mmCIF file of C-alpha atoms in Angstrom:
data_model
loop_
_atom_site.group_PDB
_atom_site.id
_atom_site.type_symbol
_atom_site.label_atom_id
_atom_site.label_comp_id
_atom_site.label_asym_id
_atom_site.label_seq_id
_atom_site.Cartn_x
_atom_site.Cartn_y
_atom_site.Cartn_z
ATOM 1 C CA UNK A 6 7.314 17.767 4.248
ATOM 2 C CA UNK A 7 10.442 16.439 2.356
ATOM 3 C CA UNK A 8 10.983 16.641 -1.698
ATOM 4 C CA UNK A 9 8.539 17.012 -4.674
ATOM 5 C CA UNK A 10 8.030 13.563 -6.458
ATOM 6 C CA UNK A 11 9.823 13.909 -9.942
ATOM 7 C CA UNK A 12 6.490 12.995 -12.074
ATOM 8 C CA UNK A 13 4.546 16.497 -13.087
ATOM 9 C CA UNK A 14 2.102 14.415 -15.800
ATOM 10 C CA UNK A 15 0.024 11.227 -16.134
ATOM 11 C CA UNK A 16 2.184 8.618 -18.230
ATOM 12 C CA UNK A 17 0.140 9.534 -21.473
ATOM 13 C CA UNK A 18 0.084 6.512 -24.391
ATOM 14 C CA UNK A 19 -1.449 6.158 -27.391
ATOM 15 C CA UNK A 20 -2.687 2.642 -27.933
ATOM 16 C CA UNK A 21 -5.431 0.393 -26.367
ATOM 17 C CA UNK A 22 -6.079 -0.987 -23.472
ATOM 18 C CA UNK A 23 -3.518 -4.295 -23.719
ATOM 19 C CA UNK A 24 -6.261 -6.641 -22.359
ATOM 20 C CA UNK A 25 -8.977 -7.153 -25.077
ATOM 21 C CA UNK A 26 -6.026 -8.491 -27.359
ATOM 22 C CA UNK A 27 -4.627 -10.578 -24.722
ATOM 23 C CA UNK A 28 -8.041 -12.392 -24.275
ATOM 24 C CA UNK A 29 -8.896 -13.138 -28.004
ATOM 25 C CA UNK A 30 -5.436 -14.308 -28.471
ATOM 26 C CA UNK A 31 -5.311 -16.656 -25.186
ATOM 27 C CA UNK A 32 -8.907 -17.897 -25.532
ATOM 28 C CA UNK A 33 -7.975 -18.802 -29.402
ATOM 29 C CA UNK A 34 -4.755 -21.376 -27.770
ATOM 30 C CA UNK A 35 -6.728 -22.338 -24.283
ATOM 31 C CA UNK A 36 -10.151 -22.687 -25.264
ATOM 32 C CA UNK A 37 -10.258 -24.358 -21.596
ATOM 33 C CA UNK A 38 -10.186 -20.768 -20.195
ATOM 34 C CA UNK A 39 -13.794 -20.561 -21.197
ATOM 35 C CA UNK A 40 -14.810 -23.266 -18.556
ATOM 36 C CA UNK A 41 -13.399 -21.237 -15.747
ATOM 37 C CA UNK A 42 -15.601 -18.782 -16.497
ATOM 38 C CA UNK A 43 -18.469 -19.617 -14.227
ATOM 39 C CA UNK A 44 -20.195 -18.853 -11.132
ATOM 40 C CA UNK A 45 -18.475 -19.399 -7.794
ATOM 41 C CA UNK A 46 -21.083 -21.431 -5.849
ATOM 42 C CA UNK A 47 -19.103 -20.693 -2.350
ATOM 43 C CA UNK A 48 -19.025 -16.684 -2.612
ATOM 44 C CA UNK A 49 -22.070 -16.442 -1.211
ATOM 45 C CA UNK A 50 -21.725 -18.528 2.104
ATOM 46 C CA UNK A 51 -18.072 -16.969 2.120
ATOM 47 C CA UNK A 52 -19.832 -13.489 2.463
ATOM 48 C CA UNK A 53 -22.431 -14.908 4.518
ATOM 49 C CA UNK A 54 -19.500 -15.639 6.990
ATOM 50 C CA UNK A 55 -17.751 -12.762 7.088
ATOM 51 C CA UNK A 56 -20.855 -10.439 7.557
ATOM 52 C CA UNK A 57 -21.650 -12.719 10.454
ATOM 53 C CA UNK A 58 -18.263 -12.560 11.996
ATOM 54 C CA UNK A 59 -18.513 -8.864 11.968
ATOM 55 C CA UNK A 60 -22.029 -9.093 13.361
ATOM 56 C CA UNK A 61 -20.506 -11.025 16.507
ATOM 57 C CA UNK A 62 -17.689 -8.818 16.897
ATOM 58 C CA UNK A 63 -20.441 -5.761 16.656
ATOM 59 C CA UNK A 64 -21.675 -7.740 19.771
ATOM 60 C CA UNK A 65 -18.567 -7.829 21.269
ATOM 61 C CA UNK A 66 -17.344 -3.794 21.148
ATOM 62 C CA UNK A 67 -20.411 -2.762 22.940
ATOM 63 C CA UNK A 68 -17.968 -2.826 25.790
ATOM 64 C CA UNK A 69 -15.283 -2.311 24.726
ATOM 65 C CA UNK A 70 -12.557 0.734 25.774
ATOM 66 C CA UNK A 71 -12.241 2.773 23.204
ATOM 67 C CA UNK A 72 -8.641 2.429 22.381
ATOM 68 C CA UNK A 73 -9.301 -1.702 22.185
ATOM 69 C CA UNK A 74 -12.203 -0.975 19.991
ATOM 70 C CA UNK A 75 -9.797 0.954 16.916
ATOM 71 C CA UNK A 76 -7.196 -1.386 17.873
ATOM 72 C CA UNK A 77 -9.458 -4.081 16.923
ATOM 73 C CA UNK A 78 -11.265 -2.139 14.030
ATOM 74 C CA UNK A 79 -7.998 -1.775 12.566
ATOM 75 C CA UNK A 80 -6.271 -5.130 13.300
ATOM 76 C CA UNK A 81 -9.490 -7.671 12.858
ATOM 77 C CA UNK A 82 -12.534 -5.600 11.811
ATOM 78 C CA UNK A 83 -10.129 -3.629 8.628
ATOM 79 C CA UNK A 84 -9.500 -6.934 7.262
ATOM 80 C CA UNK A 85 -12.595 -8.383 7.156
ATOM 81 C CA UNK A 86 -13.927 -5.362 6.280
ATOM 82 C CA UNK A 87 -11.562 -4.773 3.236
ATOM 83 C CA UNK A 88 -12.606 -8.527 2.152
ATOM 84 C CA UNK A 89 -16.325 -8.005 1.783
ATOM 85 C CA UNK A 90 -15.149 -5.223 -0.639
ATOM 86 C CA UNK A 91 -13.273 -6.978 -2.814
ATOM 87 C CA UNK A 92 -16.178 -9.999 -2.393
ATOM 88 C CA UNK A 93 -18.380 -6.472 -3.288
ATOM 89 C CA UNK A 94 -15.852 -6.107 -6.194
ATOM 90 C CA UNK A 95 -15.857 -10.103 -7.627
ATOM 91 C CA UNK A 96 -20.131 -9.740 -6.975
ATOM 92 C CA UNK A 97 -19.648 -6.997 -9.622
ATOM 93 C CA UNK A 98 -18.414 -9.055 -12.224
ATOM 94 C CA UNK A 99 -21.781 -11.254 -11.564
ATOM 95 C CA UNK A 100 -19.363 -13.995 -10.506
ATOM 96 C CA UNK A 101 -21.909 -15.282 -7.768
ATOM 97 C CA UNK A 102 -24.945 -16.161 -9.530
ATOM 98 C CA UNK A 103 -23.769 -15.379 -12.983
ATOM 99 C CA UNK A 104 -24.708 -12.927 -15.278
ATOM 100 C CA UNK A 105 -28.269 -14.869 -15.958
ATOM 101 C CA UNK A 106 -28.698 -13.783 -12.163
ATOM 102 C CA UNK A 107 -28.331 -9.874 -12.354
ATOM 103 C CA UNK A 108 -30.500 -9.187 -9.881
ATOM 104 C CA UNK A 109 -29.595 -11.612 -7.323
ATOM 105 C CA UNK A 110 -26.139 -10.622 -7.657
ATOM 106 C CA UNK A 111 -26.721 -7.032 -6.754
ATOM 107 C CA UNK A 112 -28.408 -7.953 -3.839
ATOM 108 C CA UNK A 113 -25.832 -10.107 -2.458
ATOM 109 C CA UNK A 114 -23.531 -7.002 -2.774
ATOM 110 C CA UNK A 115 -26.250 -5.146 -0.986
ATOM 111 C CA UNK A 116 -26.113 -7.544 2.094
ATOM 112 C CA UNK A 117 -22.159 -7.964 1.938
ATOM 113 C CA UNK A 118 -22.312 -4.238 2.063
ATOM 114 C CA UNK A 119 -23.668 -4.191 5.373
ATOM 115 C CA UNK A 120 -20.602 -4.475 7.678
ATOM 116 C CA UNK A 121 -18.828 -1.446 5.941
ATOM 117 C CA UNK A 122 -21.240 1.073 7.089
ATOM 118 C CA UNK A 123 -21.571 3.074 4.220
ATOM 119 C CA UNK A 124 -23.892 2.843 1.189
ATOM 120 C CA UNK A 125 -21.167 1.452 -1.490
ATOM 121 C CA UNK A 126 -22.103 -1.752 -3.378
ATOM 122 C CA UNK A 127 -24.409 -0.587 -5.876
ATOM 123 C CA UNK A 128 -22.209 2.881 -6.828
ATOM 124 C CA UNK A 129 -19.248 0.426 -7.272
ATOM 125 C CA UNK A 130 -20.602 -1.538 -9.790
ATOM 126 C CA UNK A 131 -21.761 1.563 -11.411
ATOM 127 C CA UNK A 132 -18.477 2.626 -11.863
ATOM 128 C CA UNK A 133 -16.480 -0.517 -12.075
ATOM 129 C CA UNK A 134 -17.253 -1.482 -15.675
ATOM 130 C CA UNK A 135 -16.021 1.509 -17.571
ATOM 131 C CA UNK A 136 -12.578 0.277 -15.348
ATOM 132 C CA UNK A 137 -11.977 -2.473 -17.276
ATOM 133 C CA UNK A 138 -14.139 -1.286 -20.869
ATOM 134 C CA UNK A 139 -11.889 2.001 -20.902
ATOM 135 C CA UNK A 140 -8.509 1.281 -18.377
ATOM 136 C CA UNK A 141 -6.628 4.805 -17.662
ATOM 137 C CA UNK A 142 -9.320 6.569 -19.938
ATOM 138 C CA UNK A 143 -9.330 9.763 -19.364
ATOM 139 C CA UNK A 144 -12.432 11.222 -17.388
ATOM 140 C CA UNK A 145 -13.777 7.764 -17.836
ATOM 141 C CA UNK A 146 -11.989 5.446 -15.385
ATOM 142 C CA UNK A 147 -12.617 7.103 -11.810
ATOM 143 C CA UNK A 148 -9.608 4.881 -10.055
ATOM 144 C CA UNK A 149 -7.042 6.775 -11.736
ATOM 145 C CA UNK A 150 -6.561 10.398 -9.510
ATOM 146 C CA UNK A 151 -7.139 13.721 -10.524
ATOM 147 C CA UNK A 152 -4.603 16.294 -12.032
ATOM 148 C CA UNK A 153 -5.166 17.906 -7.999
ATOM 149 C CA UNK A 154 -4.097 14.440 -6.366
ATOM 150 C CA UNK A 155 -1.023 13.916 -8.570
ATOM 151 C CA UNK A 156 0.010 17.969 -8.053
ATOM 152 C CA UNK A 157 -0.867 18.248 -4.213
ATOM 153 C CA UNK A 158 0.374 14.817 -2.779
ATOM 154 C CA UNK A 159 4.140 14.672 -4.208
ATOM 155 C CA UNK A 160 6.268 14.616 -0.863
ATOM 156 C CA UNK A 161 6.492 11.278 1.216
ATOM 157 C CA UNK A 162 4.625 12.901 4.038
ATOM 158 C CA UNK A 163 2.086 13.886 1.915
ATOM 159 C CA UNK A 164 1.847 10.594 -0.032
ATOM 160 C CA UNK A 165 1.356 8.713 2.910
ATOM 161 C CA UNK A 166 -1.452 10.802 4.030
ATOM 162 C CA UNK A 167 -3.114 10.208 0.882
ATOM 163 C CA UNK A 168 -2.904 6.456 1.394
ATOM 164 C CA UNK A 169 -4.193 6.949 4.447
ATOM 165 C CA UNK A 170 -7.562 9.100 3.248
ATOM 166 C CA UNK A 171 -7.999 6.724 -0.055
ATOM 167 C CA UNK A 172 -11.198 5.662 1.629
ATOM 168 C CA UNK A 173 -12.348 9.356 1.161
ATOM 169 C CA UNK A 174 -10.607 10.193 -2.595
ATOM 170 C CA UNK A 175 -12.167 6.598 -4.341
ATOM 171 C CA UNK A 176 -15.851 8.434 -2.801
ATOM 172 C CA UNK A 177 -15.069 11.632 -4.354
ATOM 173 C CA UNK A 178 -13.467 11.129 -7.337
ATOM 174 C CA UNK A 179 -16.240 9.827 -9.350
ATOM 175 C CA UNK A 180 -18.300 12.933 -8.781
ATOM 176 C CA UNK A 181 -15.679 14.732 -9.998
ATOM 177 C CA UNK A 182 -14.211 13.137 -12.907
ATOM 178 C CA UNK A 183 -17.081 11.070 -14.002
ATOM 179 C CA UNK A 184 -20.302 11.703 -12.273
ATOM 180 C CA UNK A 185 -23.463 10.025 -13.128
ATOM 181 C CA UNK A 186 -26.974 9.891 -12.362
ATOM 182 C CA UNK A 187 -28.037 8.145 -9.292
ATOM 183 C CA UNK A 188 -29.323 4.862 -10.078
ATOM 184 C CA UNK A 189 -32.831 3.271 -8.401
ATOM 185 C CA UNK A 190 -30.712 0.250 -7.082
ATOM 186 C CA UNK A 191 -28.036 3.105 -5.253
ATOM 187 C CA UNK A 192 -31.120 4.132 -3.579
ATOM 188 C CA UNK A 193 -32.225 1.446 -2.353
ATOM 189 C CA UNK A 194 -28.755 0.435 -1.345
ATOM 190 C CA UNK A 195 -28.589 3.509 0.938
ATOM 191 C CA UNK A 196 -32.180 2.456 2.168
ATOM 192 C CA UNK A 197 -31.113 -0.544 3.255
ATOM 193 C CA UNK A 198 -27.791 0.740 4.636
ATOM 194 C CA UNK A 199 -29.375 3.320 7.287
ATOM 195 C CA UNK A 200 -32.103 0.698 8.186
ATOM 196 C CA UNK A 201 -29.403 -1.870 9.259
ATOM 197 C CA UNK A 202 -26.821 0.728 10.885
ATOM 198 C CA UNK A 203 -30.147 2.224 12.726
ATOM 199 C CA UNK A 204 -31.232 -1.138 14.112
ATOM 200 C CA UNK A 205 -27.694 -1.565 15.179
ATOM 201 C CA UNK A 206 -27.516 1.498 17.388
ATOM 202 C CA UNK A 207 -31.268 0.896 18.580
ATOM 203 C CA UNK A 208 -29.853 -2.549 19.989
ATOM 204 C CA UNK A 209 -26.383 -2.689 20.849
ATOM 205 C CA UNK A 210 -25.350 1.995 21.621
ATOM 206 C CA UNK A 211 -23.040 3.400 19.360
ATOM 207 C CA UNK A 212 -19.762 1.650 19.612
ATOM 208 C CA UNK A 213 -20.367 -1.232 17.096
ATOM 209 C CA UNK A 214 -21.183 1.422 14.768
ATOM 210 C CA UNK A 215 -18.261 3.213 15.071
ATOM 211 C CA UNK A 216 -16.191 -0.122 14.957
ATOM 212 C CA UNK A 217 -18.013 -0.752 11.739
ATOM 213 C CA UNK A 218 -16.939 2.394 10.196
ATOM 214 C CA UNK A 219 -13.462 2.486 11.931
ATOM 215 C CA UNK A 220 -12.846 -0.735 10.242
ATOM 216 C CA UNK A 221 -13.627 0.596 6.666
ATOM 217 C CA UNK A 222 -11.973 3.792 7.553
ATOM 218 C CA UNK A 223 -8.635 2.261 8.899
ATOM 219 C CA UNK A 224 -9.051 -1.103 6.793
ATOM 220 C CA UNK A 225 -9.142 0.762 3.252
ATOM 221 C CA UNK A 226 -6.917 3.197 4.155
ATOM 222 C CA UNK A 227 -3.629 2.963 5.575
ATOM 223 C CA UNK A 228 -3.404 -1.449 6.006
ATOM 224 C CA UNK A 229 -1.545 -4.018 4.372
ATOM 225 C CA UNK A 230 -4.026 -5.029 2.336
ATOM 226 C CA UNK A 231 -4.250 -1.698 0.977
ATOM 227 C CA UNK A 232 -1.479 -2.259 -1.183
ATOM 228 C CA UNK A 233 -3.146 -3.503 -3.636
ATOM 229 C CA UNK A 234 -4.887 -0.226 -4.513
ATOM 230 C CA UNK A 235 -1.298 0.727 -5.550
ATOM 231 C CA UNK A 236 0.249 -2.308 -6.878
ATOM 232 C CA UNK A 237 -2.666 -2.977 -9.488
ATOM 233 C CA UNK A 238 -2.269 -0.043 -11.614
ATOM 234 C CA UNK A 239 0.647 2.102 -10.436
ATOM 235 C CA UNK A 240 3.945 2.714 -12.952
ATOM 236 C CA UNK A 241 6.438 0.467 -11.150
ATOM 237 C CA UNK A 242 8.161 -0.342 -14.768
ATOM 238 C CA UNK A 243 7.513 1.949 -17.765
ATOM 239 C CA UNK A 244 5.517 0.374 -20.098
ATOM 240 C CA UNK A 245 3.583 -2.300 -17.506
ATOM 241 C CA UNK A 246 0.105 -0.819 -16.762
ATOM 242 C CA UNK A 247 -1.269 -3.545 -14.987
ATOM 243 C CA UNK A 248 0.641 -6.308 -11.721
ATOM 244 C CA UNK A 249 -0.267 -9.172 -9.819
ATOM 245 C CA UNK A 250 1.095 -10.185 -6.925
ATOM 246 C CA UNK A 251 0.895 -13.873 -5.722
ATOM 247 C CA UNK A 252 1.540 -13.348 -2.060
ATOM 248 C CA UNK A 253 -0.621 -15.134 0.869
ATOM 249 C CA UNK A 254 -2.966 -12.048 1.207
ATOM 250 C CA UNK A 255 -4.739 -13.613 -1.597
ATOM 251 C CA UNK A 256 -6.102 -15.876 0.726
ATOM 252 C CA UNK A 257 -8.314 -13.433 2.710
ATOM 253 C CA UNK A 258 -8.889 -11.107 -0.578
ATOM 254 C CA UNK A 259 -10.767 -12.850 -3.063
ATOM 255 C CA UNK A 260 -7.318 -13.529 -5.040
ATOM 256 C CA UNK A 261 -7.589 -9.716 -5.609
ATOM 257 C CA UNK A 262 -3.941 -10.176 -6.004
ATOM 258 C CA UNK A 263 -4.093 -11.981 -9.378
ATOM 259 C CA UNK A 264 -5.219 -8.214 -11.213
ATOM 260 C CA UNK A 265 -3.604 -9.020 -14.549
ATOM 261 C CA UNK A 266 -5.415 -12.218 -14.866
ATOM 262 C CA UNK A 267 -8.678 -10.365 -13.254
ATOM 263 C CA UNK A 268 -8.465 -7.913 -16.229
ATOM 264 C CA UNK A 269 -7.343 -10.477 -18.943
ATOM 265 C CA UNK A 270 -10.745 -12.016 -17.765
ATOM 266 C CA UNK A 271 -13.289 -9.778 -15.420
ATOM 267 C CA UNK A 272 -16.018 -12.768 -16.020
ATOM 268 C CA UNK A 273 -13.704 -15.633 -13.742
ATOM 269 C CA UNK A 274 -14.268 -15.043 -10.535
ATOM 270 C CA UNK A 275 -11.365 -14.505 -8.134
ATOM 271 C CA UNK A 276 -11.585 -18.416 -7.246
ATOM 272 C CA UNK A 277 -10.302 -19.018 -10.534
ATOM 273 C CA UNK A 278 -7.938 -16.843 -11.274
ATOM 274 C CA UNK A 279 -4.934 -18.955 -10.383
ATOM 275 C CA UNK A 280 -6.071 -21.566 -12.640
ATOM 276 C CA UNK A 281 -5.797 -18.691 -15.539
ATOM 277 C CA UNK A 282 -2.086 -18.860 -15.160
ATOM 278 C CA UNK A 283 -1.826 -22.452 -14.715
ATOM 279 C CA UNK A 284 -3.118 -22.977 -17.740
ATOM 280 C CA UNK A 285 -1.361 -19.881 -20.270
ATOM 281 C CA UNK A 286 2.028 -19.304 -18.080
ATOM 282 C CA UNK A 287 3.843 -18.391 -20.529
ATOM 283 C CA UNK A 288 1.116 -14.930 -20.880
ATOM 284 C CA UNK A 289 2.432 -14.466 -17.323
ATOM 285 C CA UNK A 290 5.229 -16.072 -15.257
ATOM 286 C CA UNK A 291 7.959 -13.522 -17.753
ATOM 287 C CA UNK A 292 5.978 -10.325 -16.015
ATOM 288 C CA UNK A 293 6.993 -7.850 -13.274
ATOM 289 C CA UNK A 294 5.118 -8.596 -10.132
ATOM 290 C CA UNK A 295 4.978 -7.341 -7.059
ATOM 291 C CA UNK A 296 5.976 -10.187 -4.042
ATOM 292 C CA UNK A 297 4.246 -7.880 -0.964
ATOM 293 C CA UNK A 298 1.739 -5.243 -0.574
ATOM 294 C CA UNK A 299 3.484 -3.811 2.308
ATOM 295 C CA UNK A 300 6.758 -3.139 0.445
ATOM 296 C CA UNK A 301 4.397 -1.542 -2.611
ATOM 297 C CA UNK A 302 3.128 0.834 0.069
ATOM 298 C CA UNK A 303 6.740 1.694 1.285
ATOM 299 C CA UNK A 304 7.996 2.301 -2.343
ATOM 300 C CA UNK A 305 5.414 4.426 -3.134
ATOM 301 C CA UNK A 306 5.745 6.676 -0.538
ATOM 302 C CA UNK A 307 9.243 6.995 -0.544
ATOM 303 C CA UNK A 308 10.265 6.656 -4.115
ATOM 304 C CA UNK A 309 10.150 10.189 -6.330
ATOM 305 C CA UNK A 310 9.391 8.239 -9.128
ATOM 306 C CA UNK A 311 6.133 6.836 -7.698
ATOM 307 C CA UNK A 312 2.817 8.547 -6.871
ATOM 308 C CA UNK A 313 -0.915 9.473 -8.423
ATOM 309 C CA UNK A 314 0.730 10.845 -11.352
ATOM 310 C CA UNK A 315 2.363 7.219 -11.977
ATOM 311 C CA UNK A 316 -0.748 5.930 -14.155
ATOM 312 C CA UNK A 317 -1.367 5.524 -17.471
ATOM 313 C CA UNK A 318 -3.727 7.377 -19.081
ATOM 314 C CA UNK A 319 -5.407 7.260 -22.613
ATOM 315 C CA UNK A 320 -8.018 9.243 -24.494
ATOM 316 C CA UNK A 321 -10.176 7.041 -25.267
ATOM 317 C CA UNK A 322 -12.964 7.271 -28.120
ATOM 318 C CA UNK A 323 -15.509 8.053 -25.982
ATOM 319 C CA UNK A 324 -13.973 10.556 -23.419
ATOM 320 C CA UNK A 325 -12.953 12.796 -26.974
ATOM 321 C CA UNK A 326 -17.230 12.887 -27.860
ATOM 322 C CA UNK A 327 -17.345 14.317 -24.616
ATOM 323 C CA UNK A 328 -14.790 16.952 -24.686
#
């Protein structure tokens, strides 16, 4: 199973989150940063596109062999797939309608939901703000693992099977470390989920749902794209919580890539971010970055150095009312 990773502990610190300082101080030089912060009036017809491409290609597996259908789950349907998620993830941030339009936001991630196959939009969301509001709090932000990740998945072998089941630990973790109770809009979400992957299998059999869920399985687990679930966040170089990278999978992931500038400022929405360091540089060109997702994945798994353990972690204010 090969050697133990060297890390036996989260990278604890003692200071805030770096971003909320960042912001004031940028917004205070480029007041012009404020004007990117508004809706993205193609997101929607962008979504609308890619549930509709996997809609045809649902079409298309009902004949499919099998082995052609994962081959294409994993190759076509994972990528798409792994985009509506991070469209799910910029939807979040109420970068579609803006924030005025809560509720039509949340539905949009309901219906961009719909090719993954699994209730997940509305839990995201749920979740996703106490990311950003407390980043590597401890038993507050549910994308950092648990103590049993960073202890149990420490050899390469094992590493790589945990990229490979991250689908599984980013459902789980959140009960664990953080759970909360179900929401009226995660109901409905499910609802709406079963009623759409039912109506699927009443008209085309079972293989376009499989394909469905093979592409979130495969897509979100061990893929290119993938990488970014490492490079975002992971310890590459002590005392740099948060990368971008600025490579050409931005162009079929929302600019998911650009994560320090997405954190500087959660309210632009991904179609933005590159104008955020056009505009301040100097807050980012002197940073470590990564230059390819697939090379993040192949350093984490073989580098001691590297895995779940490598995250920062804070107490913050409060996760210590609730101890």
């Amino acid at each position: 199973m090969g050697n133990r990773a060297g890390r036996s502990d989260f990278e604890w610190v003692y200071t805030d989150q770096p971003h909320t300082q960042r912001r004031k101080e940028m917004l205070a030089k480029y007041p012009a940063l404020k004007a990117l912060m508004r809706p993205d009036p193609r997101l929607k017809w962008t979504v609308l596109g890619l549930v509709l491409a996997q809609l045809l290609a649902c079409w298309l597996a009902r004949d499919l062999a099998w082995r052609w259908l994962l081959f294409w789950a994993y190759t076509f349907g994972g990528c798409v797939n792994h985009a509506l998620t991070l469209a799910i993830h910029d939807i979040s941030h109420n970068t579609a309608f803006g924030s005025g339009h809560a509720g039509r936001n949340r539905w949009l991630a309901v219906f961009a939901n719909l090719p993954v196959g699994l209730p997940y939009a509305a839990s995201f969301k749920k979740y996703h703000v106490d990311h950003h509001r407390y980043l590597g709090g401890h038993g507050l932000d549910v994308d950092v693992p648990t103590r049993l990740e960073g202890w149990l998945f420490c050899t390469p072998a094992r590493k790589l099977l945990w990229l490979a089941l991250q689908p599984f630990f980013y459902s789980l973790r959140p009960l664990c470390v953080h759970p909360k109770a179900v929401t009226r809009m995660e109901v409905l979400n499910a609802l709406v989920q079963l009623a759409a992957d039912a109506a699927l299998f009443a008209l085309w059999g079972l293989k376009p749902v499989v394909y469905l869920l093979a592409s979130s399985l495969l897509g979100l687990g061990l893929h290119p794209i993938s990488g970014h679930f490492v490079a975002e966040h992971y310890l590459f170089v002590k005392g740099h919580e948060t990368y971008s990278y600025y490579g050409p999978l931005n162009w079929i992931t929302f600019n998911a890539g650009y994560h320090m500038e997405h954190h500087d400022f959660p309210s632009i929405p991904g179609c933005n971010l590159p104008l955020v360091r056009k505009i301040a540089p100097e807050y980012y060109d002197h940073l470590p970055q990564h230059h390819s997702w697939v090379k993040v994945l192949w350093d984490f798994v073989l580098k001691d150095s590297l895995g779940p353990y490598a995250r920062v972690k804070r107490v913050c204010r409060l996760a210590e009312d609730r101890l």
